[in-house]
PDB file of C-alpha atoms in Angstrom:
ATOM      1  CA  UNK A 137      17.955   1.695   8.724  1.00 64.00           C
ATOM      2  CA  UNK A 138      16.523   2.692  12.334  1.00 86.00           C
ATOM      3  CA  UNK A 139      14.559   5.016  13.215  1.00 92.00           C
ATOM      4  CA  UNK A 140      14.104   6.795  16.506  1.00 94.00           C
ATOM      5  CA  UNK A 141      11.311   7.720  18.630  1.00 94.00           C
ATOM      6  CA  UNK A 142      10.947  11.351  17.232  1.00 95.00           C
ATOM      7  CA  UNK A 143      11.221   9.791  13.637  1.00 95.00           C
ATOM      8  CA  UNK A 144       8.158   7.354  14.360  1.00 94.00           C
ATOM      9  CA  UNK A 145       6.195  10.390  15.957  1.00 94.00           C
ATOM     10  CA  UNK A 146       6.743  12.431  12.521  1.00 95.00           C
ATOM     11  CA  UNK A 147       6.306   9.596  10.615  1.00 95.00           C
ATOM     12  CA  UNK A 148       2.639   9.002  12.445  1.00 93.00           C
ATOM     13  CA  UNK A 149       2.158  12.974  12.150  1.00 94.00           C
ATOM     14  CA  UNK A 150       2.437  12.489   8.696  1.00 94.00           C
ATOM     15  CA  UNK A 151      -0.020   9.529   8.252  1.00 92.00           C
ATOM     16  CA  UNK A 152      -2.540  11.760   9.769  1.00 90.00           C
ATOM     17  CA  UNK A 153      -1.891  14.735   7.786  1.00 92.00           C
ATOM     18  CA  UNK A 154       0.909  14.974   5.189  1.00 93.00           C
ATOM     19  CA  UNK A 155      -0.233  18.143   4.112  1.00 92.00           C
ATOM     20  CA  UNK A 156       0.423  20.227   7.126  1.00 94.00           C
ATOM     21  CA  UNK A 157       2.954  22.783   7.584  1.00 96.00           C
ATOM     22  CA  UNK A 158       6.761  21.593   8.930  1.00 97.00           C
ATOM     23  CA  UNK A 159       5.850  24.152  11.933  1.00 97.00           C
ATOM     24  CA  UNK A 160       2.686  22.363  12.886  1.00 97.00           C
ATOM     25  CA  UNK A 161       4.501  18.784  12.240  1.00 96.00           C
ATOM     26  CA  UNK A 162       7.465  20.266  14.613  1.00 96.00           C
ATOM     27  CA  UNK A 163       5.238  21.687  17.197  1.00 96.00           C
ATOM     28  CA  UNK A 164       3.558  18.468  17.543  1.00 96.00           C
ATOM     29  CA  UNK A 165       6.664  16.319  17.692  1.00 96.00           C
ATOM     30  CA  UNK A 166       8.721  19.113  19.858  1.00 96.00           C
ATOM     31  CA  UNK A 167      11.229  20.167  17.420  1.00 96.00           C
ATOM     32  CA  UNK A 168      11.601  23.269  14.925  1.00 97.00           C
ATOM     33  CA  UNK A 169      10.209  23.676  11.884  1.00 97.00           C
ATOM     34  CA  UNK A 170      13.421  23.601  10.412  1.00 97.00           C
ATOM     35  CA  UNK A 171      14.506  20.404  12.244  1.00 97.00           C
ATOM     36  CA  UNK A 172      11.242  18.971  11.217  1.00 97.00           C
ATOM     37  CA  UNK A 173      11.827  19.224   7.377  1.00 97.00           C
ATOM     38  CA  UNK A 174      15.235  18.147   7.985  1.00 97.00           C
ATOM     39  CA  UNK A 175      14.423  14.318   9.866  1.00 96.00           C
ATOM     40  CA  UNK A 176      11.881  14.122   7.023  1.00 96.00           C
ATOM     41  CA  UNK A 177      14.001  14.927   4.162  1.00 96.00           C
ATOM     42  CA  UNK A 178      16.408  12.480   5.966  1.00 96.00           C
ATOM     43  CA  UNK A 179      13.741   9.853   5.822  1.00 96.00           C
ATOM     44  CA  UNK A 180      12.747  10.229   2.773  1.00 96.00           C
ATOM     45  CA  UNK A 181      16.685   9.944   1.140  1.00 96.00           C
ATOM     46  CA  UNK A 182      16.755   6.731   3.641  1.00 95.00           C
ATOM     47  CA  UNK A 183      13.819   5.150   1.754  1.00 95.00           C
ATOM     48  CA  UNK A 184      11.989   5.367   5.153  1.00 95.00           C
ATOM     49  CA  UNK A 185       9.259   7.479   3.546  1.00 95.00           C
ATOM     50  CA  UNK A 186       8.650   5.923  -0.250  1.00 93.00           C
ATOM     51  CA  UNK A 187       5.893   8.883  -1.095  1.00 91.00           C
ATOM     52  CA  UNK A 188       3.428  11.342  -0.031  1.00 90.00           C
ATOM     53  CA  UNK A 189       0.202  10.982  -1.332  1.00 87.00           C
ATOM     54  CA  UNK A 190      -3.483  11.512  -1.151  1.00 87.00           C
ATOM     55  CA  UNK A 191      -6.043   9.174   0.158  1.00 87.00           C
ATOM     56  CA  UNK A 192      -8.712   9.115  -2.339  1.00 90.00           C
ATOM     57  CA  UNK A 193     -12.475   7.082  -1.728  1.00 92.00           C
ATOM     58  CA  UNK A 194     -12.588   4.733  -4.023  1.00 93.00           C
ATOM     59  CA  UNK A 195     -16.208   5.189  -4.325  1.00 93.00           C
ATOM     60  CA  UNK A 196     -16.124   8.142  -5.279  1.00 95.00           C
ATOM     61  CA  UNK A 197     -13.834   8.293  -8.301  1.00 95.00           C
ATOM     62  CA  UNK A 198     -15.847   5.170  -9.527  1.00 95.00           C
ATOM     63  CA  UNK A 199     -13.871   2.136  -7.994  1.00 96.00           C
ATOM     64  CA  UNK A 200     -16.174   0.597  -5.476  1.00 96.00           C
ATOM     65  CA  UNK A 201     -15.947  -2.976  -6.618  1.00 98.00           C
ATOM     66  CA  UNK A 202     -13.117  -4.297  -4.053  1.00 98.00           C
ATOM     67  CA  UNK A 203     -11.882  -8.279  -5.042  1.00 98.00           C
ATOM     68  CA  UNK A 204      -8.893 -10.231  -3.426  1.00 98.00           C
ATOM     69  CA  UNK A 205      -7.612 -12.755  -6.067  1.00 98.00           C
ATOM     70  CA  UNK A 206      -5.488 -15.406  -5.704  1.00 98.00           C
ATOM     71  CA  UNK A 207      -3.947 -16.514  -8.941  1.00 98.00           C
ATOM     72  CA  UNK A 208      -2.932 -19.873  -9.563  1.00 97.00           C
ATOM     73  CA  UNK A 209      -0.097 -20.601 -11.781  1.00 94.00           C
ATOM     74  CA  UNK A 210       1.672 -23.572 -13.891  1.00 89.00           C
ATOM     75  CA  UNK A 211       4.970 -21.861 -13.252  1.00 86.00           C
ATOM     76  CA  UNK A 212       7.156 -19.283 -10.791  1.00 88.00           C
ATOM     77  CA  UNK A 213       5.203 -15.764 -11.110  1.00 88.00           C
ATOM     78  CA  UNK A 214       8.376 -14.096  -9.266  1.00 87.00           C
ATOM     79  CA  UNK A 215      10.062 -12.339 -12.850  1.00 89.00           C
ATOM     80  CA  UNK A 216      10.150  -9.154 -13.965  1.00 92.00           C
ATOM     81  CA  UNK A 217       7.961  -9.787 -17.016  1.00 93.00           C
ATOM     82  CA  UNK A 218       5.315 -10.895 -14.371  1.00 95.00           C
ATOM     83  CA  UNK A 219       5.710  -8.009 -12.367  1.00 95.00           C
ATOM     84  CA  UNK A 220       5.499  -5.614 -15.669  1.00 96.00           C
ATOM     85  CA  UNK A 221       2.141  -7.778 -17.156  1.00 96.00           C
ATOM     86  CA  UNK A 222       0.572  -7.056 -14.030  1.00 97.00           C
ATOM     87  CA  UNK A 223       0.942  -3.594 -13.437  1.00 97.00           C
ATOM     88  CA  UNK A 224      -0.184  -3.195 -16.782  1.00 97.00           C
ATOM     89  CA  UNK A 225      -3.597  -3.752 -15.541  1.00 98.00           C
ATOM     90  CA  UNK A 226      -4.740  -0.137 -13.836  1.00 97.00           C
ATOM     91  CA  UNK A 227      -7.096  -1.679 -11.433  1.00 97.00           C
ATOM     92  CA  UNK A 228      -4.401  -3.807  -9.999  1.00 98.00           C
ATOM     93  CA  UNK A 229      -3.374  -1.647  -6.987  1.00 97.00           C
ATOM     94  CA  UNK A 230      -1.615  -5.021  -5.049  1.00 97.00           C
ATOM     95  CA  UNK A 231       0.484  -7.667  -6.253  1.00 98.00           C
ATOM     96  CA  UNK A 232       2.492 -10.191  -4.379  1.00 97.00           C
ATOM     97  CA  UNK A 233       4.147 -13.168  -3.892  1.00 96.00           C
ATOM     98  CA  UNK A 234       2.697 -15.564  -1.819  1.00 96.00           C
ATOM     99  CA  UNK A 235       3.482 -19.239  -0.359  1.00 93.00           C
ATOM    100  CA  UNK A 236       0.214 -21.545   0.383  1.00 91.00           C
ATOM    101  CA  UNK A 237      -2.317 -22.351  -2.421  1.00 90.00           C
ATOM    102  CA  UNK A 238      -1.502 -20.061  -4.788  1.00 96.00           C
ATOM    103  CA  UNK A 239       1.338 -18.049  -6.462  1.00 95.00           C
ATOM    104  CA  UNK A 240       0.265 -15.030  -6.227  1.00 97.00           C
ATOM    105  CA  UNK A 241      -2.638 -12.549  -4.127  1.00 98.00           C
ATOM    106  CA  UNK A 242      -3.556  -9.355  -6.048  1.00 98.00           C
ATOM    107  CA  UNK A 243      -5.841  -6.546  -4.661  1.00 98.00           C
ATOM    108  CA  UNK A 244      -7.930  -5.206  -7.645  1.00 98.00           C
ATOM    109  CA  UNK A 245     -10.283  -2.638  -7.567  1.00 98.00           C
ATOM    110  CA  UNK A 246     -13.002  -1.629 -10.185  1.00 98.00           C
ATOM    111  CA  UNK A 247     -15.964   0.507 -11.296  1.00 97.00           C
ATOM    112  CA  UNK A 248     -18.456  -2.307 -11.595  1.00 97.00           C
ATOM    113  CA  UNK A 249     -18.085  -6.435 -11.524  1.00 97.00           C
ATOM    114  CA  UNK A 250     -18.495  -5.682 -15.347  1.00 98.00           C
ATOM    115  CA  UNK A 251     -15.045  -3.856 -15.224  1.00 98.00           C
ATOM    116  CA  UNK A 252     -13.697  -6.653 -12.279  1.00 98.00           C
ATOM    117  CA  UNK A 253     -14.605  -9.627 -15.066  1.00 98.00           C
ATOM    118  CA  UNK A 254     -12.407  -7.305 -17.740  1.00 98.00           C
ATOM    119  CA  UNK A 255      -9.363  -7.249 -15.127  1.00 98.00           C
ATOM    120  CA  UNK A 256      -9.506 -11.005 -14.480  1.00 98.00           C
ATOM    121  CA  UNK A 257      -9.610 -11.696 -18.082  1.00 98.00           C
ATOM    122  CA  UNK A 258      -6.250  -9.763 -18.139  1.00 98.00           C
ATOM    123  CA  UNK A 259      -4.786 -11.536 -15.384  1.00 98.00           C
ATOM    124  CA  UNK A 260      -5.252 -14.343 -17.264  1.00 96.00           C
ATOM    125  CA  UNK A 261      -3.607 -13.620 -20.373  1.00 96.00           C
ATOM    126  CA  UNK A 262      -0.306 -13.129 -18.060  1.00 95.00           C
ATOM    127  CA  UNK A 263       2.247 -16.224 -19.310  1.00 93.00           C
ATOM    128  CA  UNK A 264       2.053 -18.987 -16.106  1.00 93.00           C
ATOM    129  CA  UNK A 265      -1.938 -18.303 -15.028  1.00 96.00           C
ATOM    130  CA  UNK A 266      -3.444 -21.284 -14.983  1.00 96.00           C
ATOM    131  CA  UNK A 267      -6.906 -19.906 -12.394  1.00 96.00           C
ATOM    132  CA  UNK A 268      -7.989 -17.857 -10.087  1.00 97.00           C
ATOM    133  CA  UNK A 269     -10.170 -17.706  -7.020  1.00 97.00           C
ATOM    134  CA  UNK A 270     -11.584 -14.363  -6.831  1.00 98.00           C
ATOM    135  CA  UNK A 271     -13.322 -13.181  -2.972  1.00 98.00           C
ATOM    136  CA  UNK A 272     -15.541  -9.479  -3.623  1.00 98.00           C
ATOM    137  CA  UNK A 273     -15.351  -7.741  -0.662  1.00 98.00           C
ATOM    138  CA  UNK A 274     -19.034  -6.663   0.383  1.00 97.00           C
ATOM    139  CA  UNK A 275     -18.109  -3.736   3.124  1.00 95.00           C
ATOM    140  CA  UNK A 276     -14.310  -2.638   4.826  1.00 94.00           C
ATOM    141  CA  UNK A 277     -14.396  -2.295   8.107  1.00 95.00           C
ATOM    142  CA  UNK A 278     -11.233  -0.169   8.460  1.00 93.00           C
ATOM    143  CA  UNK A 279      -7.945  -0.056   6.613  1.00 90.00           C
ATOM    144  CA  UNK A 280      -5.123   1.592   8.110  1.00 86.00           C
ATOM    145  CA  UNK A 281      -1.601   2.649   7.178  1.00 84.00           C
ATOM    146  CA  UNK A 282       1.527   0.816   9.305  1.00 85.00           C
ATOM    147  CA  UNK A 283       1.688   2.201  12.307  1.00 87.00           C
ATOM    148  CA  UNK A 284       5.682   3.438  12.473  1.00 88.00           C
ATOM    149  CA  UNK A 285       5.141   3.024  16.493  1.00 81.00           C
ATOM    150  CA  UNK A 286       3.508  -0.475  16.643  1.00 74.00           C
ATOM    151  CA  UNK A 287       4.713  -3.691  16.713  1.00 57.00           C
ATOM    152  CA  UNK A 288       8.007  -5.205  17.230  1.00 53.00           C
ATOM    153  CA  UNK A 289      11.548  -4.171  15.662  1.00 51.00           C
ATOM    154  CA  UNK A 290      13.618  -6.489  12.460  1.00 50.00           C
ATOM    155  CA  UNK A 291      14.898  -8.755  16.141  1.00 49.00           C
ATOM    156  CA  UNK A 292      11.999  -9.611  17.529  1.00 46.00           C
ATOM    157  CA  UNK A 293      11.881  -6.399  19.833  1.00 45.00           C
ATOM    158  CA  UNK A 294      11.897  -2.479  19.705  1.00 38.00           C
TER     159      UNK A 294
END
């Protein structure tokens, strides 16, 4: 699945602003607007593009309390019934497998420490937890999206 150097530039178009017309998001790759709908419908069939979507402050829809857990486990966390329990808990946005200390490293955000404590206490009752190690982030810096021109290629290069 490659993609090309127009594809990246759309792809980073649409990072900044998925809600903009295909004549705009041609115009500022160089192509039509109709050849600009048709790369991105081609991406998207490819699986290149997963989803559009909105980026919403946590803050203010009440989910300011940001925690990184690492969850410790008596067992391998890599089944489906894992993956299921998990995403059964809403303020789980991130959950993946990890080698090192722990089994797994979930990103969980929540309306108050109150509502972070409830989420743990789920995590918990998934079969295999055996602890976690919860860090709270205090401020974010910057988060940013993956950056379709940066870094190198599956073979080491672009």
């Amino acid at each position: 699945m490659t993609v090309d150097d127009i594809d990246r530039a759309l792809l980073a178009e649409l990072q900044r602003d998925a809600g903009q017309p295909y004549a705009a998001l041609g115009r500022a790759v160089g192509l039509s607007a109709g050849s600009a709908h048709e790369r991105v419908r081609k991406l998207r069939e490819r699986g290149v593009i997963r989803r559009t979507t909105v980026e919403v402050d946590p803050e203010a829809v009440g989910r300011g309390v940001l925690a990184y857990v690492m969850v410790q486990s008596g067992a391998w966390m890599g089944g489906a019934a894992t993956g299921a329990a998990l995403a059964a808990v809403p303020e789980i946005e991130e959950a993946h497998i990890i080698a090192g200390p722990a089994s797994l490293l979930l990103k969980i955000r929540a309306g108050t420490t109150a509502g972070l404590q409830a989420a743990l206490r789920r995590v918990f009752e998934v079969d295999g937890v055996t602890g976690t190690q919860t860090t709270v982030v205090l401020e974010t810096f910057f988060e940013r999206p993956v950056d379709p021109a940066g870094g190198p290629g599956p073979a080491g290069g672009r």
